């Protein structure tokens, strides 16, 4: 369906996959969302941007920020750049079919949300930051996060 929120499309594909329906090859790796889970002192912060322009930020302290589309221009630009990097990673990583593993303290996760399922990488934050692809993903996420935090203040 056209015009539905990316989160709803992802949820629909989740249930379709559970029922044995696979997305067509041309849409299987389409990145409908990108998420970064990064370590902070007492846990993790999570930032998610969706292809429809919505954004969710979950701070380790319990603070939540939600940006509904249309996002301000600077955030829309940063989110678009991040999703483009996520799309490249999505094409290089296959879908994960098991429950996602826990992210240990001090580790980070880069996550692409696709109709075929989540595609991700995780490991020590420092190691992911030094990796060319994951580092670009995390830098783009940080740029978007800075804008979200400014908007939430």
mmCIF file of C-alpha atoms in Angstrom:
data_model
loop_
_atom_site.group_PDB
_atom_site.id
_atom_site.type_symbol
_atom_site.label_atom_id
_atom_site.label_comp_id
_atom_site.label_asym_id
_atom_site.label_seq_id
_atom_site.Cartn_x
_atom_site.Cartn_y
_atom_site.Cartn_z
ATOM 1 C CA UNK A 1 0.000 0.000 0.000
ATOM 2 C CA UNK A 2 1.216 3.447 -0.812
ATOM 3 C CA UNK A 3 0.988 6.229 1.725
ATOM 4 C CA UNK A 4 1.146 4.186 4.919
ATOM 5 C CA UNK A 5 3.719 4.892 7.595
ATOM 6 C CA UNK A 6 7.007 3.028 7.206
ATOM 7 C CA UNK A 7 6.575 1.527 10.700
ATOM 8 C CA UNK A 8 3.222 0.067 9.638
ATOM 9 C CA UNK A 9 4.676 -1.369 6.429
ATOM 10 C CA UNK A 10 7.519 -2.965 8.430
ATOM 11 C CA UNK A 11 5.036 -4.444 10.914
ATOM 12 C CA UNK A 12 2.918 -5.821 8.065
ATOM 13 C CA UNK A 13 5.986 -7.438 6.472
ATOM 14 C CA UNK A 14 6.918 -8.941 9.847
ATOM 15 C CA UNK A 15 3.551 -10.694 10.062
ATOM 16 C CA UNK A 16 3.620 -11.670 6.385
ATOM 17 C CA UNK A 17 7.057 -13.286 6.828
ATOM 18 C CA UNK A 18 5.760 -15.175 9.865
ATOM 19 C CA UNK A 19 2.943 -16.472 7.619
ATOM 20 C CA UNK A 20 5.417 -17.650 4.974
ATOM 21 C CA UNK A 21 5.081 -14.713 2.560
ATOM 22 C CA UNK A 22 8.383 -13.284 1.342
ATOM 23 C CA UNK A 23 8.711 -9.809 -0.163
ATOM 24 C CA UNK A 24 9.498 -9.612 -3.878
ATOM 25 C CA UNK A 25 13.243 -9.490 -4.604
ATOM 26 C CA UNK A 26 13.056 -5.891 -5.824
ATOM 27 C CA UNK A 27 11.775 -4.711 -2.446
ATOM 28 C CA UNK A 28 13.403 -7.193 -0.019
ATOM 29 C CA UNK A 29 16.392 -4.993 0.849
ATOM 30 C CA UNK A 30 14.563 -1.663 0.576
ATOM 31 C CA UNK A 31 15.500 0.286 3.684
ATOM 32 C CA UNK A 32 12.360 1.655 5.321
ATOM 33 C CA UNK A 33 14.189 2.606 8.498
ATOM 34 C CA UNK A 34 17.613 2.923 10.073
ATOM 35 C CA UNK A 35 18.405 2.575 13.764
ATOM 36 C CA UNK A 36 21.516 3.188 15.806
ATOM 37 C CA UNK A 37 21.847 1.811 19.306
ATOM 38 C CA UNK A 38 24.876 3.341 20.978
ATOM 39 C CA UNK A 39 26.360 2.920 24.443
ATOM 40 C CA UNK A 40 26.129 5.603 27.083
ATOM 41 C CA UNK A 41 27.175 5.498 30.737
ATOM 42 C CA UNK A 42 24.308 3.425 32.083
ATOM 43 C CA UNK A 43 22.876 1.756 28.989
ATOM 44 C CA UNK A 44 22.080 2.649 25.394
ATOM 45 C CA UNK A 45 20.441 5.430 23.418
ATOM 46 C CA UNK A 46 18.403 4.447 20.355
ATOM 47 C CA UNK A 47 17.661 6.679 17.384
ATOM 48 C CA UNK A 48 15.467 5.520 14.500
ATOM 49 C CA UNK A 49 14.620 7.351 11.280
ATOM 50 C CA UNK A 50 12.006 6.095 8.857
ATOM 51 C CA UNK A 51 11.639 6.560 5.109
ATOM 52 C CA UNK A 52 8.391 8.495 5.649
ATOM 53 C CA UNK A 53 10.283 11.184 7.581
ATOM 54 C CA UNK A 54 9.314 10.187 11.105
ATOM 55 C CA UNK A 55 11.942 9.911 13.841
ATOM 56 C CA UNK A 56 12.003 8.216 17.252
ATOM 57 C CA UNK A 57 14.651 8.853 19.899
ATOM 58 C CA UNK A 58 14.820 6.809 23.097
ATOM 59 C CA UNK A 59 17.315 8.200 25.575
ATOM 60 C CA UNK A 60 18.831 5.889 28.191
ATOM 61 C CA UNK A 61 17.311 8.153 30.886
ATOM 62 C CA UNK A 62 13.802 7.348 29.705
ATOM 63 C CA UNK A 63 13.268 10.537 27.688
ATOM 64 C CA UNK A 64 11.495 9.966 24.382
ATOM 65 C CA UNK A 65 11.364 12.343 21.418
ATOM 66 C CA UNK A 66 9.064 11.782 18.454
ATOM 67 C CA UNK A 67 9.218 13.800 15.247
ATOM 68 C CA UNK A 68 6.258 13.340 12.920
ATOM 69 C CA UNK A 69 6.563 14.087 9.234
ATOM 70 C CA UNK A 70 7.243 16.455 7.763
ATOM 71 C CA UNK A 71 10.481 16.837 9.697
ATOM 72 C CA UNK A 72 12.246 20.200 9.737
ATOM 73 C CA UNK A 73 14.448 20.636 6.662
ATOM 74 C CA UNK A 74 17.774 20.094 8.444
ATOM 75 C CA UNK A 75 16.535 16.889 10.071
ATOM 76 C CA UNK A 76 14.974 15.653 6.825
ATOM 77 C CA UNK A 77 18.302 16.200 5.054
ATOM 78 C CA UNK A 78 20.300 14.432 7.786
ATOM 79 C CA UNK A 79 17.808 11.546 7.880
ATOM 80 C CA UNK A 80 17.940 11.202 4.092
ATOM 81 C CA UNK A 81 21.734 11.039 4.144
ATOM 82 C CA UNK A 82 21.613 8.423 6.919
ATOM 83 C CA UNK A 83 19.021 6.326 5.064
ATOM 84 C CA UNK A 84 21.186 6.411 1.906
ATOM 85 C CA UNK A 85 24.124 4.995 3.875
ATOM 86 C CA UNK A 86 21.796 2.435 5.473
ATOM 87 C CA UNK A 87 20.540 1.400 2.021
ATOM 88 C CA UNK A 88 24.114 0.654 0.925
ATOM 89 C CA UNK A 89 24.697 -1.465 4.030
ATOM 90 C CA UNK A 90 21.361 -3.202 3.578
ATOM 91 C CA UNK A 91 22.388 -4.324 0.106
ATOM 92 C CA UNK A 92 25.589 -5.834 1.548
ATOM 93 C CA UNK A 93 24.051 -7.615 4.568
ATOM 94 C CA UNK A 94 21.476 -10.377 4.446
ATOM 95 C CA UNK A 95 18.347 -10.389 6.589
ATOM 96 C CA UNK A 96 18.461 -11.758 10.130
ATOM 97 C CA UNK A 97 15.760 -14.350 10.794
ATOM 98 C CA UNK A 98 16.306 -15.018 14.497
ATOM 99 C CA UNK A 99 15.451 -12.759 17.422
ATOM 100 C CA UNK A 100 17.996 -9.964 17.624
ATOM 101 C CA UNK A 101 20.709 -10.613 20.207
ATOM 102 C CA UNK A 102 21.174 -8.343 23.186
ATOM 103 C CA UNK A 103 23.560 -5.435 22.807
ATOM 104 C CA UNK A 104 26.128 -5.699 25.618
ATOM 105 C CA UNK A 105 27.261 -2.643 27.556
ATOM 106 C CA UNK A 106 29.883 -0.732 25.575
ATOM 107 C CA UNK A 107 28.682 -2.209 22.277
ATOM 108 C CA UNK A 108 26.668 -0.574 19.507
ATOM 109 C CA UNK A 109 24.316 -1.808 16.818
ATOM 110 C CA UNK A 110 23.687 -0.525 13.301
ATOM 111 C CA UNK A 111 20.308 -1.717 12.067
ATOM 112 C CA UNK A 112 18.529 -1.477 8.758
ATOM 113 C CA UNK A 113 14.786 -2.176 8.754
ATOM 114 C CA UNK A 114 13.646 -3.874 5.554
ATOM 115 C CA UNK A 115 10.642 -5.870 4.300
ATOM 116 C CA UNK A 116 12.787 -9.030 4.395
ATOM 117 C CA UNK A 117 13.672 -8.454 8.038
ATOM 118 C CA UNK A 118 16.279 -6.608 10.039
ATOM 119 C CA UNK A 119 19.809 -6.405 8.704
ATOM 120 C CA UNK A 120 22.404 -5.431 11.258
ATOM 121 C CA UNK A 121 25.898 -5.409 12.610
ATOM 122 C CA UNK A 122 27.012 -4.943 16.170
ATOM 123 C CA UNK A 123 30.138 -4.943 18.234
ATOM 124 C CA UNK A 124 32.288 -2.761 20.437
ATOM 125 C CA UNK A 125 31.461 0.874 19.696
ATOM 126 C CA UNK A 126 35.096 1.792 19.055
ATOM 127 C CA UNK A 127 35.517 -1.031 16.532
ATOM 128 C CA UNK A 128 32.291 -0.167 14.686
ATOM 129 C CA UNK A 129 33.276 3.501 14.600
ATOM 130 C CA UNK A 130 36.580 2.605 12.892
ATOM 131 C CA UNK A 131 34.890 0.418 10.272
ATOM 132 C CA UNK A 132 34.369 2.322 7.022
ATOM 133 C CA UNK A 133 30.708 1.398 6.470
ATOM 134 C CA UNK A 134 29.554 1.201 10.091
ATOM 135 C CA UNK A 135 31.521 4.344 10.941
ATOM 136 C CA UNK A 136 29.760 6.310 8.189
ATOM 137 C CA UNK A 137 26.417 4.954 9.453
ATOM 138 C CA UNK A 138 27.190 6.038 13.029
ATOM 139 C CA UNK A 139 28.444 9.478 11.925
ATOM 140 C CA UNK A 140 25.230 10.062 9.975
ATOM 141 C CA UNK A 141 23.191 8.908 12.972
ATOM 142 C CA UNK A 142 25.102 11.295 15.242
ATOM 143 C CA UNK A 143 24.368 14.197 12.900
ATOM 144 C CA UNK A 144 20.646 13.374 12.991
ATOM 145 C CA UNK A 145 20.741 12.895 16.776
ATOM 146 C CA UNK A 146 22.248 16.332 17.336
ATOM 147 C CA UNK A 147 19.336 17.881 15.455
ATOM 148 C CA UNK A 148 16.730 15.810 17.320
ATOM 149 C CA UNK A 149 18.227 16.774 20.698
ATOM 150 C CA UNK A 150 18.225 20.444 19.698
ATOM 151 C CA UNK A 151 14.567 20.194 18.612
ATOM 152 C CA UNK A 152 13.592 18.427 21.850
ATOM 153 C CA UNK A 153 15.207 21.102 24.053
#
